[in-house]
PDB file of C-alpha atoms in Angstrom:
ATOM      1  CA  UNK A 856       6.844  -1.052  35.177  1.00 63.00           C
ATOM      2  CA  UNK A 857       8.581  -2.630  32.187  1.00 80.00           C
ATOM      3  CA  UNK A 858       7.332  -5.914  30.855  1.00 88.00           C
ATOM      4  CA  UNK A 859      10.942  -7.120  30.798  1.00 93.00           C
ATOM      5  CA  UNK A 860      13.410  -6.453  33.607  1.00 94.00           C
ATOM      6  CA  UNK A 861      17.091  -7.261  33.472  1.00 96.00           C
ATOM      7  CA  UNK A 862      19.775  -7.370  36.099  1.00 96.00           C
ATOM      8  CA  UNK A 863      22.374  -6.246  36.652  1.00 96.00           C
ATOM      9  CA  UNK A 864      22.390  -3.069  34.559  1.00 94.00           C
ATOM     10  CA  UNK A 865      26.165  -2.958  34.527  1.00 96.00           C
ATOM     11  CA  UNK A 866      28.668  -5.708  35.092  1.00 97.00           C
ATOM     12  CA  UNK A 867      32.448  -5.702  35.165  1.00 97.00           C
ATOM     13  CA  UNK A 868      34.304  -8.999  35.255  1.00 97.00           C
ATOM     14  CA  UNK A 869      37.848 -10.256  35.061  1.00 97.00           C
ATOM     15  CA  UNK A 870      38.768 -12.342  32.053  1.00 97.00           C
ATOM     16  CA  UNK A 871      37.951 -15.982  32.707  1.00 97.00           C
ATOM     17  CA  UNK A 872      35.123 -15.348  35.151  1.00 97.00           C
ATOM     18  CA  UNK A 873      31.728 -17.012  34.888  1.00 98.00           C
ATOM     19  CA  UNK A 874      29.037 -14.441  34.185  1.00 98.00           C
ATOM     20  CA  UNK A 875      25.296 -14.550  34.732  1.00 98.00           C
ATOM     21  CA  UNK A 876      22.753 -12.037  33.454  1.00 98.00           C
ATOM     22  CA  UNK A 877      19.160 -12.353  34.586  1.00 98.00           C
ATOM     23  CA  UNK A 878      15.876 -11.514  32.897  1.00 98.00           C
ATOM     24  CA  UNK A 879      12.368 -11.529  34.332  1.00 97.00           C
ATOM     25  CA  UNK A 880       9.219 -10.861  32.380  1.00 95.00           C
ATOM     26  CA  UNK A 881       5.600 -10.271  33.250  1.00 92.00           C
ATOM     27  CA  UNK A 882       3.718 -11.141  30.062  1.00 87.00           C
ATOM     28  CA  UNK A 883       2.781 -14.411  28.464  1.00 87.00           C
ATOM     29  CA  UNK A 884       5.358 -15.163  25.819  1.00 88.00           C
ATOM     30  CA  UNK A 885       5.807 -17.270  22.725  1.00 85.00           C
ATOM     31  CA  UNK A 886       9.583 -16.978  22.908  1.00 89.00           C
ATOM     32  CA  UNK A 887      12.391 -15.242  24.756  1.00 93.00           C
ATOM     33  CA  UNK A 888      15.379 -13.827  22.925  1.00 93.00           C
ATOM     34  CA  UNK A 889      18.871 -12.924  24.043  1.00 95.00           C
ATOM     35  CA  UNK A 890      20.521 -10.278  21.900  1.00 94.00           C
ATOM     36  CA  UNK A 891      24.017  -8.846  21.856  1.00 95.00           C
ATOM     37  CA  UNK A 892      24.657  -5.220  20.961  1.00 92.00           C
ATOM     38  CA  UNK A 893      28.234  -4.168  20.299  1.00 87.00           C
ATOM     39  CA  UNK A 894      29.539  -0.611  20.787  1.00 82.00           C
ATOM     40  CA  UNK A 895      28.949   0.174  17.121  1.00 78.00           C
ATOM     41  CA  UNK A 896      25.258  -0.462  17.689  1.00 79.00           C
ATOM     42  CA  UNK A 897      24.611  -3.548  15.588  1.00 84.00           C
ATOM     43  CA  UNK A 898      22.485  -6.210  17.239  1.00 89.00           C
ATOM     44  CA  UNK A 899      22.977  -9.946  16.894  1.00 89.00           C
ATOM     45  CA  UNK A 900      20.487 -12.551  17.991  1.00 88.00           C
ATOM     46  CA  UNK A 901      22.201 -15.041  20.304  1.00 92.00           C
ATOM     47  CA  UNK A 902      19.372 -17.306  21.363  1.00 91.00           C
ATOM     48  CA  UNK A 903      15.678 -17.803  20.951  1.00 90.00           C
ATOM     49  CA  UNK A 904      14.117 -20.167  23.458  1.00 91.00           C
ATOM     50  CA  UNK A 905      10.713 -21.107  24.736  1.00 89.00           C
ATOM     51  CA  UNK A 906      11.709 -23.829  27.203  1.00 91.00           C
ATOM     52  CA  UNK A 907      14.700 -25.496  28.805  1.00 93.00           C
ATOM     53  CA  UNK A 908      18.233 -24.640  27.909  1.00 95.00           C
ATOM     54  CA  UNK A 909      20.358 -23.859  24.878  1.00 94.00           C
ATOM     55  CA  UNK A 910      24.129 -23.773  24.506  1.00 95.00           C
ATOM     56  CA  UNK A 911      26.289 -22.175  21.874  1.00 93.00           C
ATOM     57  CA  UNK A 912      30.012 -22.220  22.484  1.00 95.00           C
ATOM     58  CA  UNK A 913      30.669 -20.497  25.805  1.00 97.00           C
ATOM     59  CA  UNK A 914      27.138 -19.120  26.004  1.00 97.00           C
ATOM     60  CA  UNK A 915      24.292 -20.869  27.783  1.00 97.00           C
ATOM     61  CA  UNK A 916      20.713 -19.633  28.014  1.00 97.00           C
ATOM     62  CA  UNK A 917      18.071 -21.084  30.299  1.00 97.00           C
ATOM     63  CA  UNK A 918      14.425 -20.311  30.812  1.00 97.00           C
ATOM     64  CA  UNK A 919      11.926 -21.189  33.511  1.00 96.00           C
ATOM     65  CA  UNK A 920       8.455 -20.609  32.109  1.00 94.00           C
ATOM     66  CA  UNK A 921       6.680 -21.081  35.450  1.00 94.00           C
ATOM     67  CA  UNK A 922       8.842 -18.473  37.149  1.00 95.00           C
ATOM     68  CA  UNK A 923       8.969 -16.214  34.054  1.00 95.00           C
ATOM     69  CA  UNK A 924      12.701 -15.993  34.327  1.00 97.00           C
ATOM     70  CA  UNK A 925      15.670 -16.532  32.063  1.00 98.00           C
ATOM     71  CA  UNK A 926      19.407 -16.417  32.545  1.00 98.00           C
ATOM     72  CA  UNK A 927      22.280 -15.944  30.149  1.00 98.00           C
ATOM     73  CA  UNK A 928      25.584 -17.428  31.261  1.00 98.00           C
ATOM     74  CA  UNK A 929      28.999 -16.817  29.786  1.00 98.00           C
ATOM     75  CA  UNK A 930      31.718 -19.264  30.752  1.00 97.00           C
ATOM     76  CA  UNK A 931      35.419 -18.362  30.627  1.00 97.00           C
ATOM     77  CA  UNK A 932      34.610 -14.748  29.771  1.00 97.00           C
ATOM     78  CA  UNK A 933      36.846 -12.871  27.367  1.00 97.00           C
ATOM     79  CA  UNK A 934      37.278  -9.148  26.616  1.00 96.00           C
ATOM     80  CA  UNK A 935      35.614  -9.679  23.250  1.00 95.00           C
ATOM     81  CA  UNK A 936      32.437 -10.602  25.159  1.00 96.00           C
ATOM     82  CA  UNK A 937      32.199  -6.953  26.236  1.00 96.00           C
ATOM     83  CA  UNK A 938      28.879  -5.703  24.881  1.00 95.00           C
ATOM     84  CA  UNK A 939      25.346  -4.901  25.923  1.00 95.00           C
ATOM     85  CA  UNK A 940      23.184  -7.981  26.330  1.00 96.00           C
ATOM     86  CA  UNK A 941      19.472  -7.467  25.809  1.00 95.00           C
ATOM     87  CA  UNK A 942      16.627  -9.741  26.789  1.00 96.00           C
ATOM     88  CA  UNK A 943      13.499  -9.538  24.649  1.00 93.00           C
ATOM     89  CA  UNK A 944      10.229 -11.427  24.594  1.00 91.00           C
ATOM     90  CA  UNK A 945       7.695 -11.946  21.878  1.00 85.00           C
ATOM     91  CA  UNK A 946       4.128 -12.269  23.010  1.00 79.00           C
ATOM     92  CA  UNK A 947       1.301 -14.071  21.219  1.00 75.00           C
ATOM     93  CA  UNK A 948      -1.100 -11.487  22.647  1.00 74.00           C
ATOM     94  CA  UNK A 949       0.444  -8.508  20.911  1.00 69.00           C
ATOM     95  CA  UNK A 950       0.942  -9.807  17.423  1.00 65.00           C
ATOM     96  CA  UNK A 951       4.409  -9.023  16.235  1.00 61.00           C
ATOM     97  CA  UNK A 952       5.471  -6.815  19.081  1.00 73.00           C
ATOM     98  CA  UNK A 953       8.631  -7.560  21.014  1.00 84.00           C
ATOM     99  CA  UNK A 954       9.266  -6.220  24.488  1.00 88.00           C
ATOM    100  CA  UNK A 955      12.858  -5.343  25.273  1.00 91.00           C
ATOM    101  CA  UNK A 956      14.765  -5.107  28.513  1.00 92.00           C
ATOM    102  CA  UNK A 957      17.039  -2.123  29.046  1.00 90.00           C
ATOM    103  CA  UNK A 958      20.120  -4.254  28.611  1.00 93.00           C
ATOM    104  CA  UNK A 959      23.104  -5.279  30.690  1.00 96.00           C
ATOM    105  CA  UNK A 960      26.368  -3.587  29.859  1.00 95.00           C
ATOM    106  CA  UNK A 961      29.175  -6.104  30.295  1.00 97.00           C
ATOM    107  CA  UNK A 962      32.844  -5.167  30.438  1.00 97.00           C
ATOM    108  CA  UNK A 963      35.405  -7.952  30.659  1.00 97.00           C
ATOM    109  CA  UNK A 964      38.822  -6.767  31.786  1.00 97.00           C
ATOM    110  CA  UNK A 965      41.934  -8.603  30.570  1.00 95.00           C
TER     111      UNK A 965
ATOM    112  CA  UNK B 907      22.479 -16.712   8.714  1.00 64.00           C
ATOM    113  CA  UNK B 908      19.958 -14.114   7.699  1.00 73.00           C
ATOM    114  CA  UNK B 909      21.392 -10.667   7.008  1.00 88.00           C
ATOM    115  CA  UNK B 910      19.757  -7.277   7.203  1.00 92.00           C
ATOM    116  CA  UNK B 911      21.597  -4.379   5.635  1.00 93.00           C
ATOM    117  CA  UNK B 912      20.894  -0.894   6.951  1.00 94.00           C
ATOM    118  CA  UNK B 913      22.398   2.336   5.737  1.00 93.00           C
ATOM    119  CA  UNK B 914      23.664   4.819   6.095  1.00 95.00           C
ATOM    120  CA  UNK B 915      25.366   3.826   9.336  1.00 92.00           C
ATOM    121  CA  UNK B 916      25.919   7.423  10.305  1.00 94.00           C
ATOM    122  CA  UNK B 917      24.475  10.669   9.030  1.00 96.00           C
ATOM    123  CA  UNK B 918      24.941  14.264  10.058  1.00 96.00           C
ATOM    124  CA  UNK B 919      22.493  16.766   8.651  1.00 95.00           C
ATOM    125  CA  UNK B 920      21.337  20.314   9.101  1.00 96.00           C
ATOM    126  CA  UNK B 921      18.120  21.125  10.871  1.00 96.00           C
ATOM    127  CA  UNK B 922      15.189  21.196   8.453  1.00 96.00           C
ATOM    128  CA  UNK B 923      16.520  18.637   6.008  1.00 96.00           C
ATOM    129  CA  UNK B 924      15.130  15.163   5.401  1.00 97.00           C
ATOM    130  CA  UNK B 925      17.055  11.961   5.878  1.00 97.00           C
ATOM    131  CA  UNK B 926      16.239   8.578   4.384  1.00 97.00           C
ATOM    132  CA  UNK B 927      17.354   5.348   6.019  1.00 97.00           C
ATOM    133  CA  UNK B 928      17.182   2.060   4.123  1.00 96.00           C
ATOM    134  CA  UNK B 929      16.714  -1.399   5.532  1.00 95.00           C
ATOM    135  CA  UNK B 930      17.143  -4.433   3.266  1.00 95.00           C
ATOM    136  CA  UNK B 931      16.831  -8.107   4.011  1.00 92.00           C
ATOM    137  CA  UNK B 932      19.549  -9.617   1.841  1.00 92.00           C
ATOM    138  CA  UNK B 933      18.800 -13.321   1.784  1.00 88.00           C
ATOM    139  CA  UNK B 934      15.232 -13.657   2.940  1.00 88.00           C
ATOM    140  CA  UNK B 935      11.819 -12.094   2.438  1.00 89.00           C
ATOM    141  CA  UNK B 936      10.140 -10.173   5.190  1.00 87.00           C
ATOM    142  CA  UNK B 937       6.526  -9.080   5.136  1.00 80.00           C
ATOM    143  CA  UNK B 938       7.097  -7.281   8.405  1.00 87.00           C
ATOM    144  CA  UNK B 939       9.884  -4.906   9.331  1.00 91.00           C
ATOM    145  CA  UNK B 940      10.172  -2.902  12.495  1.00 93.00           C
ATOM    146  CA  UNK B 941      11.737   0.468  13.115  1.00 95.00           C
ATOM    147  CA  UNK B 942      13.191   1.217  16.527  1.00 94.00           C
ATOM    148  CA  UNK B 943      14.733   4.230  18.139  1.00 94.00           C
ATOM    149  CA  UNK B 944      17.305   3.952  20.878  1.00 90.00           C
ATOM    150  CA  UNK B 945      18.600   6.686  23.149  1.00 87.00           C
ATOM    151  CA  UNK B 946      21.941   6.225  24.931  1.00 83.00           C
ATOM    152  CA  UNK B 947      21.833   3.540  27.596  1.00 78.00           C
ATOM    153  CA  UNK B 948      18.137   2.950  27.005  1.00 82.00           C
ATOM    154  CA  UNK B 949      16.134   0.133  25.566  1.00 84.00           C
ATOM    155  CA  UNK B 950      14.892  -0.144  22.010  1.00 88.00           C
ATOM    156  CA  UNK B 951      11.673   1.772  21.504  1.00 90.00           C
ATOM    157  CA  UNK B 952       9.352   0.565  18.784  1.00 90.00           C
ATOM    158  CA  UNK B 953       8.394   3.413  16.487  1.00 94.00           C
ATOM    159  CA  UNK B 954       6.406   1.629  13.826  1.00 93.00           C
ATOM    160  CA  UNK B 955       5.669  -1.689  12.210  1.00 91.00           C
ATOM    161  CA  UNK B 956       6.082  -1.727   8.462  1.00 89.00           C
ATOM    162  CA  UNK B 957       4.060  -4.175   6.384  1.00 85.00           C
ATOM    163  CA  UNK B 958       4.794  -4.809   2.732  1.00 83.00           C
ATOM    164  CA  UNK B 959       2.177  -3.279   0.490  1.00 81.00           C
ATOM    165  CA  UNK B 960       0.230  -1.527   3.224  1.00 83.00           C
ATOM    166  CA  UNK B 961       0.481   1.461   5.506  1.00 87.00           C
ATOM    167  CA  UNK B 962       2.766   1.304   8.490  1.00 90.00           C
ATOM    168  CA  UNK B 963       1.363   1.005  11.986  1.00 90.00           C
ATOM    169  CA  UNK B 964       2.782   3.690  14.243  1.00 93.00           C
ATOM    170  CA  UNK B 965       3.167   3.496  17.991  1.00 90.00           C
ATOM    171  CA  UNK B 966       1.483   6.063  20.176  1.00 90.00           C
ATOM    172  CA  UNK B 967       3.359   9.329  20.233  1.00 92.00           C
ATOM    173  CA  UNK B 968       5.201   8.763  16.951  1.00 93.00           C
ATOM    174  CA  UNK B 969       4.307  11.335  14.315  1.00 93.00           C
ATOM    175  CA  UNK B 970       3.337   9.677  11.039  1.00 92.00           C
ATOM    176  CA  UNK B 971       4.051  12.780   8.996  1.00 94.00           C
ATOM    177  CA  UNK B 972       7.481  13.194  10.485  1.00 95.00           C
ATOM    178  CA  UNK B 973       8.650   9.597  10.243  1.00 96.00           C
ATOM    179  CA  UNK B 974       7.578   8.350   6.839  1.00 95.00           C
ATOM    180  CA  UNK B 975       7.814   4.627   6.313  1.00 93.00           C
ATOM    181  CA  UNK B 976       7.638   2.882   2.972  1.00 90.00           C
ATOM    182  CA  UNK B 977       7.748  -0.892   2.617  1.00 88.00           C
ATOM    183  CA  UNK B 978       7.911  -1.141  -1.134  1.00 83.00           C
ATOM    184  CA  UNK B 979       8.909  -4.782  -1.460  1.00 88.00           C
ATOM    185  CA  UNK B 980       9.424  -7.938   0.562  1.00 89.00           C
ATOM    186  CA  UNK B 981      13.069  -7.007   1.052  1.00 92.00           C
ATOM    187  CA  UNK B 982      13.103  -3.234   1.475  1.00 93.00           C
ATOM    188  CA  UNK B 983      11.716  -0.773   3.977  1.00 94.00           C
ATOM    189  CA  UNK B 984      12.707   2.874   4.260  1.00 95.00           C
ATOM    190  CA  UNK B 985      12.331   5.390   7.070  1.00 96.00           C
ATOM    191  CA  UNK B 986      12.447   9.059   6.138  1.00 97.00           C
ATOM    192  CA  UNK B 987      12.884  11.591   8.914  1.00 97.00           C
ATOM    193  CA  UNK B 988      11.328  14.721   7.469  1.00 96.00           C
ATOM    194  CA  UNK B 989      12.338  18.239   8.484  1.00 96.00           C
ATOM    195  CA  UNK B 990      14.756  16.855  11.025  1.00 96.00           C
ATOM    196  CA  UNK B 991      15.413  18.731  14.249  1.00 95.00           C
ATOM    197  CA  UNK B 992      18.127  18.278  16.861  1.00 95.00           C
ATOM    198  CA  UNK B 993      15.705  16.353  19.093  1.00 94.00           C
ATOM    199  CA  UNK B 994      15.448  13.729  16.344  1.00 95.00           C
ATOM    200  CA  UNK B 995      19.123  12.906  16.886  1.00 95.00           C
ATOM    201  CA  UNK B 996      19.179   9.294  17.940  1.00 94.00           C
ATOM    202  CA  UNK B 997      20.163   5.782  16.958  1.00 93.00           C
ATOM    203  CA  UNK B 998      17.637   4.202  14.592  1.00 95.00           C
ATOM    204  CA  UNK B 999      17.629   0.484  13.969  1.00 94.00           C
ATOM    205  CA  UNK B1000      15.465  -1.729  11.813  1.00 94.00           C
ATOM    206  CA  UNK B1001      14.607  -5.372  12.231  1.00 92.00           C
ATOM    207  CA  UNK B1002      13.005  -7.870   9.893  1.00 90.00           C
ATOM    208  CA  UNK B1003      10.915 -10.933  10.538  1.00 84.00           C
ATOM    209  CA  UNK B1004      11.316 -13.673   7.905  1.00 84.00           C
ATOM    210  CA  UNK B1005       8.245 -15.029   6.170  1.00 81.00           C
ATOM    211  CA  UNK B1006       9.573 -18.550   6.322  1.00 72.00           C
ATOM    212  CA  UNK B1007      12.014 -20.517   8.372  1.00 65.00           C
ATOM    213  CA  UNK B1008      13.077 -18.687  11.504  1.00 62.00           C
ATOM    214  CA  UNK B1009       9.977 -16.514  11.560  1.00 61.00           C
ATOM    215  CA  UNK B1010       9.935 -16.207  15.343  1.00 68.00           C
ATOM    216  CA  UNK B1011      13.280 -14.435  15.213  1.00 76.00           C
ATOM    217  CA  UNK B1012      14.092 -10.847  14.481  1.00 83.00           C
ATOM    218  CA  UNK B1013      17.119 -10.008  12.389  1.00 89.00           C
ATOM    219  CA  UNK B1014      18.519  -6.572  13.014  1.00 91.00           C
ATOM    220  CA  UNK B1015      20.200  -4.044  10.821  1.00 92.00           C
ATOM    221  CA  UNK B1016      23.410  -2.450  12.035  1.00 89.00           C
ATOM    222  CA  UNK B1017      21.690   0.795  12.908  1.00 92.00           C
ATOM    223  CA  UNK B1018      21.942   4.431  11.839  1.00 94.00           C
ATOM    224  CA  UNK B1019      23.287   7.144  14.108  1.00 94.00           C
ATOM    225  CA  UNK B1020      21.520  10.370  13.154  1.00 96.00           C
ATOM    226  CA  UNK B1021      22.930  13.680  14.317  1.00 96.00           C
ATOM    227  CA  UNK B1022      20.950  16.804  13.473  1.00 96.00           C
ATOM    228  CA  UNK B1023      22.851  20.066  13.841  1.00 95.00           C
TER     229      UNK B1023
END
């Protein structure tokens, strides 16, 4: 079983739809990260959070430490949001190691 | 924001040759850099942790002699795939952890797609 589980694996949405990607983890963490990987492969860090909620533009990330769950929301989705979104956690028990989810492939159709 | 430069972005080589991939942190220092491998539609798999001035720490199942890592300075780590074989074809990506500032974050290179013929 992976330390980090994401759902759904694949998601297709119409432009303008509200999108939610979920992440559950099973280890104690120091922080949870949401990453975006574009088709070319490059990865960009979207959020790092250890509690509560963060917002950046149309992206919102929330985390519930007690339930070991995080969500990434995209409001008013756009085709340029099409990418793979990866949830990762850093654990104080494993030094520098990050655990990665398998990613959610999002396609937003115009 | 912090930038990590990785190149080459794509390399095609013949079986038996060696390939070097460079990872540079452009505007910050990183004592720790990570090397990951990613197969299509799969998650990032940590290969090794590279520490400046000391030997890399390899994950179980990763051959040290095949994947040579050198972290010569606080801004440069290299991964050399020696005697590459077709099964080494994969996407390799590095990430750096800043010494100061946002040192809980990882900053990723743009990745290298290796194809071994």
